JSON list of C-alpha atoms in Angstrom, two decimals:
[
{"chain": "A", "resi": 1, "resn": "GLN", "atom": "CA", "xyz": [85.45, 108.66, 69.80]},
{"chain": "A", "resi": 2, "resn": "LEU", "atom": "CA", "xyz": [85.00, 105.84, 72.28]},
{"chain": "A", "resi": 3, "resn": "GLN", "atom": "CA", "xyz": [82.49, 106.51, 75.03]},
{"chain": "A", "resi": 4, "resn": "LEU", "atom": "CA", "xyz": [81.51, 104.50, 78.08]},
{"chain": "A", "resi": 5, "resn": "GLN", "atom": "CA", "xyz": [78.36, 105.07, 80.12]},
{"chain": "A", "resi": 6, "resn": "GLU", "atom": "CA", "xyz": [77.52, 103.48, 83.46]},
{"chain": "A", "resi": 7, "resn": "SER", "atom": "CA", "xyz": [73.92, 102.75, 84.36]},
{"chain": "A", "resi": 8, "resn": "GLY", "atom": "CA", "xyz": [72.08, 101.21, 87.27]},
{"chain": "A", "resi": 9, "resn": "PRO", "atom": "CA", "xyz": [70.35, 101.99, 90.58]},
{"chain": "A", "resi": 10, "resn": "GLY", "atom": "CA", "xyz": [71.81, 104.83, 92.60]},
{"chain": "A", "resi": 11, "resn": "LEU", "atom": "CA", "xyz": [70.53, 103.39, 95.87]},
{"chain": "A", "resi": 12, "resn": "VAL", "atom": "CA", "xyz": [70.99, 99.82, 97.08]},
{"chain": "A", "resi": 13, "resn": "LYS", "atom": "CA", "xyz": [69.90, 98.37, 100.42]},
{"chain": "A", "resi": 14, "resn": "SER", "atom": "CA", "xyz": [72.45, 96.87, 102.75]},
{"chain": "A", "resi": 15, "resn": "SER", "atom": "CA", "xyz": [73.00, 93.11, 102.26]},
{"chain": "A", "resi": 16, "resn": "GLU", "atom": "CA", "xyz": [71.57, 93.23, 98.74]},
{"chain": "A", "resi": 17, "resn": "THR", "atom": "CA", "xyz": [73.36, 93.03, 95.38]},
{"chain": "A", "resi": 18, "resn": "LEU", "atom": "CA", "xyz": [74.65, 96.07, 93.52]},
{"chain": "A", "resi": 19, "resn": "SER", "atom": "CA", "xyz": [74.22, 95.75, 89.75]},
{"chain": "A", "resi": 20, "resn": "LEU", "atom": "CA", "xyz": [75.67, 98.12, 87.19]},
{"chain": "A", "resi": 21, "resn": "SER", "atom": "CA", "xyz": [76.13, 98.04, 83.44]},
{"chain": "A", "resi": 22, "resn": "CYS", "atom": "CA", "xyz": [78.56, 99.85, 81.18]},
{"chain": "A", "resi": 23, "resn": "THR", "atom": "CA", "xyz": [77.56, 100.53, 77.59]},
{"chain": "A", "resi": 24, "resn": "VAL", "atom": "CA", "xyz": [80.38, 101.04, 75.12]},
{"chain": "A", "resi": 25, "resn": "SER", "atom": "CA", "xyz": [79.80, 103.22, 72.06]},
{"chain": "A", "resi": 26, "resn": "GLY", "atom": "CA", "xyz": [82.12, 104.29, 69.27]},
{"chain": "A", "resi": 27, "resn": "GLY", "atom": "CA", "xyz": [84.00, 101.00, 69.34]},
{"chain": "A", "resi": 28, "resn": "SER", "atom": "CA", "xyz": [83.58, 97.27, 69.76]},
{"chain": "A", "resi": 29, "resn": "ILE", "atom": "CA", "xyz": [83.81, 95.54, 73.11]},
{"chain": "A", "resi": 30, "resn": "SER", "atom": "CA", "xyz": [85.01, 92.50, 71.16]},
{"chain": "A", "resi": 31, "resn": "SER", "atom": "CA", "xyz": [88.35, 94.14, 70.34]},
{"chain": "A", "resi": 32, "resn": "SER", "atom": "CA", "xyz": [91.21, 91.69, 70.74]},
{"chain": "A", "resi": 33, "resn": "THR", "atom": "CA", "xyz": [93.43, 94.44, 72.10]},
{"chain": "A", "resi": 34, "resn": "TYR", "atom": "CA", "xyz": [91.50, 95.60, 75.12]},
{"chain": "A", "resi": 35, "resn": "TYR", "atom": "CA", "xyz": [89.98, 94.45, 78.36]},
{"chain": "A", "resi": 36, "resn": "TRP", "atom": "CA", "xyz": [87.17, 96.25, 80.20]},
{"chain": "A", "resi": 37, "resn": "GLY", "atom": "CA", "xyz": [87.13, 97.06, 83.88]},
{"chain": "A", "resi": 38, "resn": "TRP", "atom": "CA", "xyz": [85.47, 98.57, 86.91]},
{"chain": "A", "resi": 39, "resn": "ILE", "atom": "CA", "xyz": [87.00, 101.00, 89.41]},
{"chain": "A", "resi": 40, "resn": "ARG", "atom": "CA", "xyz": [85.36, 102.66, 92.40]},
{"chain": "A", "resi": 41, "resn": "GLN", "atom": "CA", "xyz": [86.01, 105.69, 94.56]},
{"chain": "A", "resi": 42, "resn": "PRO", "atom": "CA", "xyz": [84.37, 106.20, 97.97]},
{"chain": "A", "resi": 43, "resn": "PRO", "atom": "CA", "xyz": [83.40, 109.84, 98.57]},
{"chain": "A", "resi": 44, "resn": "GLY", "atom": "CA", "xyz": [86.52, 111.87, 99.34]},
{"chain": "A", "resi": 45, "resn": "LYS", "atom": "CA", "xyz": [88.83, 108.86, 99.02]},
{"chain": "A", "resi": 46, "resn": "GLY", "atom": "CA", "xyz": [91.12, 107.24, 96.48]},
{"chain": "A", "resi": 47, "resn": "LEU", "atom": "CA", "xyz": [90.64, 104.87, 93.57]},
{"chain": "A", "resi": 48, "resn": "GLU", "atom": "CA", "xyz": [90.17, 101.12, 93.98]},
{"chain": "A", "resi": 49, "resn": "TRP", "atom": "CA", "xyz": [90.26, 98.65, 91.11]},
{"chain": "A", "resi": 50, "resn": "ILE", "atom": "CA", "xyz": [87.41, 96.14, 91.28]},
{"chain": "A", "resi": 51, "resn": "GLY", "atom": "CA", "xyz": [88.05, 93.86, 88.34]},
{"chain": "A", "resi": 52, "resn": "THR", "atom": "CA", "xyz": [88.61, 93.45, 84.62]},
{"chain": "A", "resi": 53, "resn": "ILE", "atom": "CA", "xyz": [87.17, 91.23, 81.89]},
{"chain": "A", "resi": 54, "resn": "TYR", "atom": "CA", "xyz": [88.14, 90.25, 78.36]},
{"chain": "A", "resi": 55, "resn": "TYR", "atom": "CA", "xyz": [85.41, 89.91, 75.74]},
{"chain": "A", "resi": 56, "resn": "GLY", "atom": "CA", "xyz": [86.12, 86.21, 75.66]},
{"chain": "A", "resi": 57, "resn": "GLY", "atom": "CA", "xyz": [85.17, 86.00, 79.32]},
{"chain": "A", "resi": 58, "resn": "SER", "atom": "CA", "xyz": [88.46, 85.73, 81.19]},
{"chain": "A", "resi": 59, "resn": "THR", "atom": "CA", "xyz": [88.52, 87.83, 84.33]},
{"chain": "A", "resi": 60, "resn": "TYR", "atom": "CA", "xyz": [90.77, 89.33, 86.93]},
{"chain": "A", "resi": 61, "resn": "TYR", "atom": "CA", "xyz": [89.31, 90.37, 90.28]},
{"chain": "A", "resi": 62, "resn": "ASN", "atom": "CA", "xyz": [90.61, 92.37, 93.21]},
{"chain": "A", "resi": 63, "resn": "PRO", "atom": "CA", "xyz": [91.37, 89.72, 95.85]},
{"chain": "A", "resi": 64, "resn": "SER", "atom": "CA", "xyz": [89.80, 91.90, 98.55]},
{"chain": "A", "resi": 65, "resn": "LEU", "atom": "CA", "xyz": [86.45, 91.81, 96.70]},
{"chain": "A", "resi": 66, "resn": "LYS", "atom": "CA", "xyz": [86.68, 88.56, 94.78]},
{"chain": "A", "resi": 67, "resn": "SER", "atom": "CA", "xyz": [84.25, 86.61, 96.93]},
{"chain": "A", "resi": 68, "resn": "ARG", "atom": "CA", "xyz": [81.49, 89.16, 96.23]},
{"chain": "A", "resi": 69, "resn": "VAL", "atom": "CA", "xyz": [82.20, 90.31, 92.67]},
{"chain": "A", "resi": 70, "resn": "THR", "atom": "CA", "xyz": [81.06, 89.02, 89.30]},
{"chain": "A", "resi": 71, "resn": "ILE", "atom": "CA", "xyz": [81.90, 90.81, 86.07]},
{"chain": "A", "resi": 72, "resn": "SER", "atom": "CA", "xyz": [80.32, 89.64, 82.83]},
{"chain": "A", "resi": 73, "resn": "VAL", "atom": "CA", "xyz": [80.22, 90.75, 79.21]},
{"chain": "A", "resi": 74, "resn": "ASP", "atom": "CA", "xyz": [77.43, 90.84, 76.63]},
{"chain": "A", "resi": 75, "resn": "THR", "atom": "CA", "xyz": [78.99, 91.32, 73.22]},
{"chain": "A", "resi": 76, "resn": "SER", "atom": "CA", "xyz": [75.58, 91.50, 71.50]},
{"chain": "A", "resi": 77, "resn": "LYS", "atom": "CA", "xyz": [74.77, 94.65, 73.47]},
{"chain": "A", "resi": 78, "resn": "ASN", "atom": "CA", "xyz": [78.35, 95.96, 73.55]},
{"chain": "A", "resi": 79, "resn": "GLN", "atom": "CA", "xyz": [78.04, 96.02, 77.33]},
{"chain": "A", "resi": 80, "resn": "PHE", "atom": "CA", "xyz": [79.76, 94.64, 80.37]},
{"chain": "A", "resi": 81, "resn": "SER", "atom": "CA", "xyz": [78.34, 94.42, 83.86]},
{"chain": "A", "resi": 82, "resn": "LEU", "atom": "CA", "xyz": [79.25, 94.40, 87.53]},
{"chain": "A", "resi": 83, "resn": "LYS", "atom": "CA", "xyz": [77.52, 92.57, 90.35]},
{"chain": "A", "resi": 84, "resn": "LEU", "atom": "CA", "xyz": [78.65, 93.09, 93.93]},
{"chain": "A", "resi": 85, "resn": "SER", "atom": "CA", "xyz": [76.81, 91.04, 96.52]},
{"chain": "A", "resi": 86, "resn": "SER", "atom": "CA", "xyz": [76.17, 91.52, 100.24]},
{"chain": "A", "resi": 87, "resn": "VAL", "atom": "CA", "xyz": [76.86, 95.24, 100.10]},
{"chain": "A", "resi": 88, "resn": "THR", "atom": "CA", "xyz": [77.44, 97.39, 103.16]},
{"chain": "A", "resi": 89, "resn": "ALA", "atom": "CA", "xyz": [77.89, 101.11, 103.73]},
{"chain": "A", "resi": 90, "resn": "ALA", "atom": "CA", "xyz": [81.58, 100.62, 102.90]},
{"chain": "A", "resi": 91, "resn": "ASP", "atom": "CA", "xyz": [80.56, 99.92, 99.29]},
{"chain": "A", "resi": 92, "resn": "THR", "atom": "CA", "xyz": [79.10, 103.41, 98.89]},
{"chain": "A", "resi": 93, "resn": "ALA", "atom": "CA", "xyz": [81.18, 104.95, 96.12]},
{"chain": "A", "resi": 94, "resn": "ILE", "atom": "CA", "xyz": [81.32, 106.40, 92.65]},
{"chain": "A", "resi": 95, "resn": "TYR", "atom": "CA", "xyz": [81.66, 103.45, 90.30]},
{"chain": "A", "resi": 96, "resn": "TYR", "atom": "CA", "xyz": [83.54, 103.95, 87.04]},
{"chain": "A", "resi": 97, "resn": "CYS", "atom": "CA", "xyz": [83.84, 101.66, 84.06]},
{"chain": "A", "resi": 98, "resn": "GLY", "atom": "CA", "xyz": [86.81, 101.90, 81.76]},
{"chain": "A", "resi": 99, "resn": "ARG", "atom": "CA", "xyz": [88.69, 100.44, 78.84]},
{"chain": "A", "resi": 100, "resn": "HIS", "atom": "CA", "xyz": [91.71, 98.56, 80.13]},
{"chain": "A", "resi": 101, "resn": "TYR", "atom": "CA", "xyz": [94.74, 98.03, 77.97]},
{"chain": "A", "resi": 102, "resn": "HIS", "atom": "CA", "xyz": [96.50, 95.05, 79.49]},
{"chain": "A", "resi": 103, "resn": "ASP", "atom": "CA", "xyz": [99.37, 93.17, 77.91]},
{"chain": "A", "resi": 104, "resn": "SER", "atom": "CA", "xyz": [101.23, 90.90, 80.28]},
{"chain": "A", "resi": 105, "resn": "THR", "atom": "CA", "xyz": [103.82, 90.00, 77.65]},
{"chain": "A", "resi": 106, "resn": "VAL", "atom": "CA", "xyz": [105.20, 93.53, 77.67]},
{"chain": "A", "resi": 107, "resn": "TYR", "atom": "CA", "xyz": [104.06, 94.40, 81.20]},
{"chain": "A", "resi": 108, "resn": "TYR", "atom": "CA", "xyz": [101.80, 97.26, 80.11]},
{"chain": "A", "resi": 109, "resn": "SER", "atom": "CA", "xyz": [98.48, 97.99, 81.84]},
{"chain": "A", "resi": 110, "resn": "TYR", "atom": "CA", "xyz": [96.40, 101.16, 81.98]},
{"chain": "A", "resi": 111, "resn": "PHE", "atom": "CA", "xyz": [92.86, 102.56, 81.66]},
{"chain": "A", "resi": 112, "resn": "ASP", "atom": "CA", "xyz": [92.70, 104.88, 78.67]},
{"chain": "A", "resi": 113, "resn": "TYR", "atom": "CA", "xyz": [88.98, 105.63, 78.53]},
{"chain": "A", "resi": 114, "resn": "TRP", "atom": "CA", "xyz": [86.67, 106.15, 81.50]},
{"chain": "A", "resi": 115, "resn": "GLY", "atom": "CA", "xyz": [82.95, 106.58, 81.96]},
{"chain": "A", "resi": 116, "resn": "GLN", "atom": "CA", "xyz": [81.69, 109.63, 83.83]},
{"chain": "A", "resi": 117, "resn": "GLY", "atom": "CA", "xyz": [80.95, 107.51, 86.90]},
{"chain": "A", "resi": 118, "resn": "THR", "atom": "CA", "xyz": [77.79, 106.78, 88.82]},
{"chain": "A", "resi": 119, "resn": "LEU", "atom": "CA", "xyz": [77.27, 107.24, 92.55]},
{"chain": "A", "resi": 120, "resn": "VAL", "atom": "CA", "xyz": [75.89, 104.23, 94.34]},
{"chain": "A", "resi": 121, "resn": "THR", "atom": "CA", "xyz": [74.76, 104.70, 97.91]},
{"chain": "A", "resi": 122, "resn": "VAL", "atom": "CA", "xyz": [74.15, 101.75, 100.21]},
{"chain": "A", "resi": 123, "resn": "SER", "atom": "CA", "xyz": [71.37, 102.41, 102.66]},
{"chain": "A", "resi": 124, "resn": "SER", "atom": "CA", "xyz": [70.51, 100.56, 105.83]},
{"chain": "B", "resi": 1, "resn": "GLN", "atom": "CA", "xyz": [94.42, 98.89, 100.51]},
{"chain": "B", "resi": 2, "resn": "SER", "atom": "CA", "xyz": [96.72, 100.93, 98.22]},
{"chain": "B", "resi": 3, "resn": "VAL", "atom": "CA", "xyz": [100.13, 99.34, 97.84]},
{"chain": "B", "resi": 4, "resn": "LEU", "atom": "CA", "xyz": [101.60, 102.30, 95.98]},
{"chain": "B", "resi": 5, "resn": "THR", "atom": "CA", "xyz": [102.56, 105.18, 98.26]},
{"chain": "B", "resi": 6, "resn": "GLN", "atom": "CA", "xyz": [102.33, 108.82, 97.24]},
{"chain": "B", "resi": 7, "resn": "PRO", "atom": "CA", "xyz": [102.69, 112.02, 99.26]},
{"chain": "B", "resi": 8, "resn": "PRO", "atom": "CA", "xyz": [99.24, 113.32, 100.21]},
{"chain": "B", "resi": 9, "resn": "SER", "atom": "CA", "xyz": [99.91, 116.81, 98.89]},
{"chain": "B", "resi": 10, "resn": "ALA", "atom": "CA", "xyz": [102.19, 118.93, 96.75]},
{"chain": "B", "resi": 11, "resn": "SER", "atom": "CA", "xyz": [102.07, 122.57, 95.79]},
{"chain": "B", "resi": 12, "resn": "GLY", "atom": "CA", "xyz": [103.75, 125.25, 93.75]},
{"chain": "B", "resi": 13, "resn": "THR", "atom": "CA", "xyz": [103.30, 128.65, 92.20]},
{"chain": "B", "resi": 14, "resn": "PRO", "atom": "CA", "xyz": [102.48, 129.08, 88.52]},
{"chain": "B", "resi": 15, "resn": "GLY", "atom": "CA", "xyz": [105.48, 128.28, 86.37]},
{"chain": "B", "resi": 16, "resn": "GLN", "atom": "CA", "xyz": [107.21, 126.15, 89.01]},
{"chain": "B", "resi": 17, "resn": "ARG", "atom": "CA", "xyz": [108.18, 122.52, 88.65]},
{"chain": "B", "resi": 18, "resn": "VAL", "atom": "CA", "xyz": [106.37, 120.00, 90.84]},
{"chain": "B", "resi": 19, "resn": "THR", "atom": "CA", "xyz": [107.35, 116.36, 91.21]},
{"chain": "B", "resi": 20, "resn": "ILE", "atom": "CA", "xyz": [105.17, 113.63, 92.71]},
{"chain": "B", "resi": 21, "resn": "SER", "atom": "CA", "xyz": [106.70, 110.36, 93.84]},
{"chain": "B", "resi": 22, "resn": "CYS", "atom": "CA", "xyz": [105.15, 106.90, 93.78]},
{"chain": "B", "resi": 23, "resn": "SER", "atom": "CA", "xyz": [106.76, 104.10, 95.77]},
{"chain": "B", "resi": 24, "resn": "GLY", "atom": "CA", "xyz": [105.96, 100.45, 95.16]},
{"chain": "B", "resi": 25, "resn": "SER", "atom": "CA", "xyz": [107.60, 97.05, 95.24]},
{"chain": "B", "resi": 26, "resn": "SER", "atom": "CA", "xyz": [109.17, 94.41, 93.05]},
{"chain": "B", "resi": 27, "resn": "SER", "atom": "CA", "xyz": [105.79, 92.85, 92.25]},
{"chain": "B", "resi": 28, "resn": "ASN", "atom": "CA", "xyz": [104.29, 96.03, 90.81]},
{"chain": "B", "resi": 29, "resn": "ILE", "atom": "CA", "xyz": [106.45, 98.98, 89.76]},
{"chain": "B", "resi": 30, "resn": "GLY", "atom": "CA", "xyz": [109.56, 96.81, 89.78]},
{"chain": "B", "resi": 31, "resn": "SER", "atom": "CA", "xyz": [108.03, 94.45, 87.22]},
{"chain": "B", "resi": 32, "resn": "ASN", "atom": "CA", "xyz": [105.48, 96.45, 85.27]},
{"chain": "B", "resi": 33, "resn": "ALA", "atom": "CA", "xyz": [104.97, 99.80, 83.63]},
{"chain": "B", "resi": 34, "resn": "VAL", "atom": "CA", "xyz": [103.50, 102.72, 85.55]},
{"chain": "B", "resi": 35, "resn": "SER", "atom": "CA", "xyz": [100.60, 104.91, 84.52]},
{"chain": "B", "resi": 36, "resn": "TRP", "atom": "CA", "xyz": [99.45, 108.23, 85.96]},
{"chain": "B", "resi": 37, "resn": "TYR", "atom": "CA", "xyz": [95.93, 109.66, 86.12]},
{"chain": "B", "resi": 38, "resn": "GLN", "atom": "CA", "xyz": [94.73, 113.22, 86.68]},
{"chain": "B", "resi": 39, "resn": "GLN", "atom": "CA", "xyz": [91.38, 113.75, 88.39]},
{"chain": "B", "resi": 40, "resn": "LEU", "atom": "CA", "xyz": [90.01, 117.26, 88.22]},
{"chain": "B", "resi": 41, "resn": "PRO", "atom": "CA", "xyz": [87.44, 118.23, 90.88]},
{"chain": "B", "resi": 42, "resn": "GLY", "atom": "CA", "xyz": [84.13, 116.52, 90.26]},
{"chain": "B", "resi": 43, "resn": "ALA", "atom": "CA", "xyz": [85.36, 114.65, 87.19]},
{"chain": "B", "resi": 44, "resn": "ALA", "atom": "CA", "xyz": [86.38, 111.13, 86.25]},
{"chain": "B", "resi": 45, "resn": "PRO", "atom": "CA", "xyz": [90.09, 110.29, 86.22]},
{"chain": "B", "resi": 46, "resn": "ASN", "atom": "CA", "xyz": [91.92, 110.90, 82.96]},
{"chain": "B", "resi": 47, "resn": "LEU", "atom": "CA", "xyz": [94.98, 109.03, 81.69]},
{"chain": "B", "resi": 48, "resn": "LEU", "atom": "CA", "xyz": [97.97, 111.35, 81.84]},
{"chain": "B", "resi": 49, "resn": "ILE", "atom": "CA", "xyz": [100.98, 109.05, 81.40]},
{"chain": "B", "resi": 50, "resn": "TYR", "atom": "CA", "xyz": [101.17, 105.39, 80.34]},
{"chain": "B", "resi": 51, "resn": "ASN", "atom": "CA", "xyz": [104.03, 102.93, 79.93]},
{"chain": "B", "resi": 52, "resn": "ASN", "atom": "CA", "xyz": [106.14, 104.94, 82.41]},
{"chain": "B", "resi": 53, "resn": "ASN", "atom": "CA", "xyz": [106.72, 107.98, 80.23]},
{"chain": "B", "resi": 54, "resn": "GLN", "atom": "CA", "xyz": [104.31, 108.07, 77.29]},
{"chain": "B", "resi": 55, "resn": "ARG", "atom": "CA", "xyz": [101.73, 110.83, 76.91]},
{"chain": "B", "resi": 56, "resn": "PRO", "atom": "CA", "xyz": [98.36, 110.17, 75.25]},
{"chain": "B", "resi": 57, "resn": "SER", "atom": "CA", "xyz": [97.40, 112.51, 72.45]},
{"chain": "B", "resi": 58, "resn": "GLY", "atom": "CA", "xyz": [96.24, 115.84, 73.83]},
{"chain": "B", "resi": 59, "resn": "VAL", "atom": "CA", "xyz": [98.22, 115.74, 77.09]},
{"chain": "B", "resi": 60, "resn": "PRO", "atom": "CA", "xyz": [100.52, 118.78, 77.33]},
{"chain": "B", "resi": 61, "resn": "ASP", "atom": "CA", "xyz": [104.23, 118.08, 77.23]},
{"chain": "B", "resi": 62, "resn": "ARG", "atom": "CA", "xyz": [104.75, 119.81, 80.58]},
{"chain": "B", "resi": 63, "resn": "PHE", "atom": "CA", "xyz": [103.68, 116.47, 82.07]},
{"chain": "B", "resi": 64, "resn": "SER", "atom": "CA", "xyz": [106.38, 113.82, 82.14]},
{"chain": "B", "resi": 65, "resn": "GLY", "atom": "CA", "xyz": [106.90, 110.50, 83.85]},
{"chain": "B", "resi": 66, "resn": "SER", "atom": "CA", "xyz": [109.85, 108.37, 84.82]},
{"chain": "B", "resi": 67, "resn": "LYS", "atom": "CA", "xyz": [110.58, 105.11, 86.60]},
{"chain": "B", "resi": 68, "resn": "SER", "atom": "CA", "xyz": [113.57, 103.71, 88.42]},
{"chain": "B", "resi": 69, "resn": "GLY", "atom": "CA", "xyz": [113.55, 100.39, 90.22]},
{"chain": "B", "resi": 70, "resn": "THR", "atom": "CA", "xyz": [110.46, 100.19, 92.42]},
{"chain": "B", "resi": 71, "resn": "SER", "atom": "CA", "xyz": [109.66, 103.91, 92.30]},
{"chain": "B", "resi": 72, "resn": "ALA", "atom": "CA", "xyz": [108.18, 106.28, 89.76]},
{"chain": "B", "resi": 73, "resn": "SER", "atom": "CA", "xyz": [107.61, 109.99, 89.52]},
{"chain": "B", "resi": 74, "resn": "LEU", "atom": "CA", "xyz": [105.42, 112.47, 87.71]},
{"chain": "B", "resi": 75, "resn": "THR", "atom": "CA", "xyz": [106.78, 115.92, 86.96]},
{"chain": "B", "resi": 76, "resn": "ILE", "atom": "CA", "xyz": [104.76, 118.96, 86.03]},
{"chain": "B", "resi": 77, "resn": "SER", "atom": "CA", "xyz": [107.10, 121.51, 84.45]},
{"chain": "B", "resi": 78, "resn": "GLY", "atom": "CA", "xyz": [105.63, 124.97, 84.32]},
{"chain": "B", "resi": 79, "resn": "LEU", "atom": "CA", "xyz": [102.73, 124.51, 86.69]},
{"chain": "B", "resi": 80, "resn": "GLN", "atom": "CA", "xyz": [99.46, 126.08, 85.58]},
{"chain": "B", "resi": 81, "resn": "SER", "atom": "CA", "xyz": [96.30, 126.88, 87.52]},
{"chain": "B", "resi": 82, "resn": "GLU", "atom": "CA", "xyz": [94.35, 124.25, 85.61]},
{"chain": "B", "resi": 83, "resn": "ASP", "atom": "CA", "xyz": [96.74, 121.58, 86.91]},
{"chain": "B", "resi": 84, "resn": "GLU", "atom": "CA", "xyz": [95.18, 121.79, 90.37]},
{"chain": "B", "resi": 85, "resn": "ALA", "atom": "CA", "xyz": [93.84, 118.27, 90.76]},
{"chain": "B", "resi": 86, "resn": "ASP", "atom": "CA", "xyz": [94.37, 114.87, 92.33]},
{"chain": "B", "resi": 87, "resn": "TYR", "atom": "CA", "xyz": [97.02, 112.65, 90.75]},
{"chain": "B", "resi": 88, "resn": "TYR", "atom": "CA", "xyz": [97.22, 108.86, 91.03]},
{"chain": "B", "resi": 89, "resn": "CYS", "atom": "CA", "xyz": [99.91, 106.45, 89.96]},
{"chain": "B", "resi": 90, "resn": "ALA", "atom": "CA", "xyz": [99.00, 102.88, 89.09]},
{"chain": "B", "resi": 91, "resn": "ALA", "atom": "CA", "xyz": [100.53, 99.61, 87.93]},
{"chain": "B", "resi": 92, "resn": "TRP", "atom": "CA", "xyz": [99.76, 95.95, 87.48]},
{"chain": "B", "resi": 93, "resn": "ASP", "atom": "CA", "xyz": [100.81, 93.81, 90.43]},
{"chain": "B", "resi": 94, "resn": "ASP", "atom": "CA", "xyz": [101.93, 90.24, 89.76]},
{"chain": "B", "resi": 95, "resn": "SER", "atom": "CA", "xyz": [101.12, 88.97, 93.25]},
{"chain": "B", "resi": 96, "resn": "LEU", "atom": "CA", "xyz": [98.32, 86.44, 93.80]},
{"chain": "B", "resi": 97, "resn": "ASN", "atom": "CA", "xyz": [96.53, 86.04, 90.45]},
{"chain": "B", "resi": 98, "resn": "GLY", "atom": "CA", "xyz": [97.36, 89.58, 89.39]},
{"chain": "B", "resi": 99, "resn": "LEU", "atom": "CA", "xyz": [95.68, 92.82, 90.24]},
{"chain": "B", "resi": 100, "resn": "TYR", "atom": "CA", "xyz": [95.74, 96.47, 89.24]},
{"chain": "B", "resi": 101, "resn": "VAL", "atom": "CA", "xyz": [96.81, 98.78, 92.04]},
{"chain": "B", "resi": 102, "resn": "PHE", "atom": "CA", "xyz": [96.45, 102.52, 92.42]},
{"chain": "B", "resi": 103, "resn": "GLY", "atom": "CA", "xyz": [98.55, 104.87, 94.48]},
{"chain": "B", "resi": 104, "resn": "THR", "atom": "CA", "xyz": [97.21, 106.69, 97.51]},
{"chain": "B", "resi": 105, "resn": "GLY", "atom": "CA", "xyz": [96.81, 109.89, 95.51]},
{"chain": "B", "resi": 106, "resn": "THR", "atom": "CA", "xyz": [98.39, 113.35, 95.68]},
{"chain": "B", "resi": 107, "resn": "LYS", "atom": "CA", "xyz": [96.49, 116.61, 95.79]},
{"chain": "B", "resi": 108, "resn": "VAL", "atom": "CA", "xyz": [98.32, 119.28, 93.82]},
{"chain": "B", "resi": 109, "resn": "THR", "atom": "CA", "xyz": [97.56, 122.87, 94.81]},
{"chain": "B", "resi": 110, "resn": "VAL", "atom": "CA", "xyz": [98.55, 125.86, 92.72]},
{"chain": "B", "resi": 111, "resn": "LEU", "atom": "CA", "xyz": [99.38, 128.70, 95.10]}
]
């Protein structure tokens, strides 16, 4: 059974960089079929896609966050990571990692496995 | 920033049918398949429907999805108390360089 687990600091100071990792177990991050992505949810609000990466390194980012986001992959550790720079209180959220099935040739895209999520609070 | 619009709430008594709508545009629902996620209180979202109307293994068949043009819908037939949750639609959007968009979310209450 595939499992994803987010890890990283739960408290980040305003203007600094938020860094999270997602460890994948029960399957290989180097699968040719899947991408891997990050989604966040501010407390009491809806879901927002942050970005998605393929094990080969190609990425898609949410245009609203693109200038501050970097997603990378480490196949040797079966992990992928998120960096979000210049954070503010508006970046306080539960951050989820997930496996993203994305096939633009047949127009299919969905997250079929999710981590449990980790709350990141931005403090002033 | 959600570009997919859902009603904020829906409700029904046990056994009733509840339908949630999701309205988008030609660049997302009109061009790509829709997925639906269920988020129980305090839990991570869970894939409920993918490719417009497909259910992952383990999802009860009382959940069904459909799509027409730039809109989609999720139907819960035979509502149960454990279905009380938030529901989100989602789809790939071909605008700009491509992005994945979620709906605004619908809170389903079992009366």
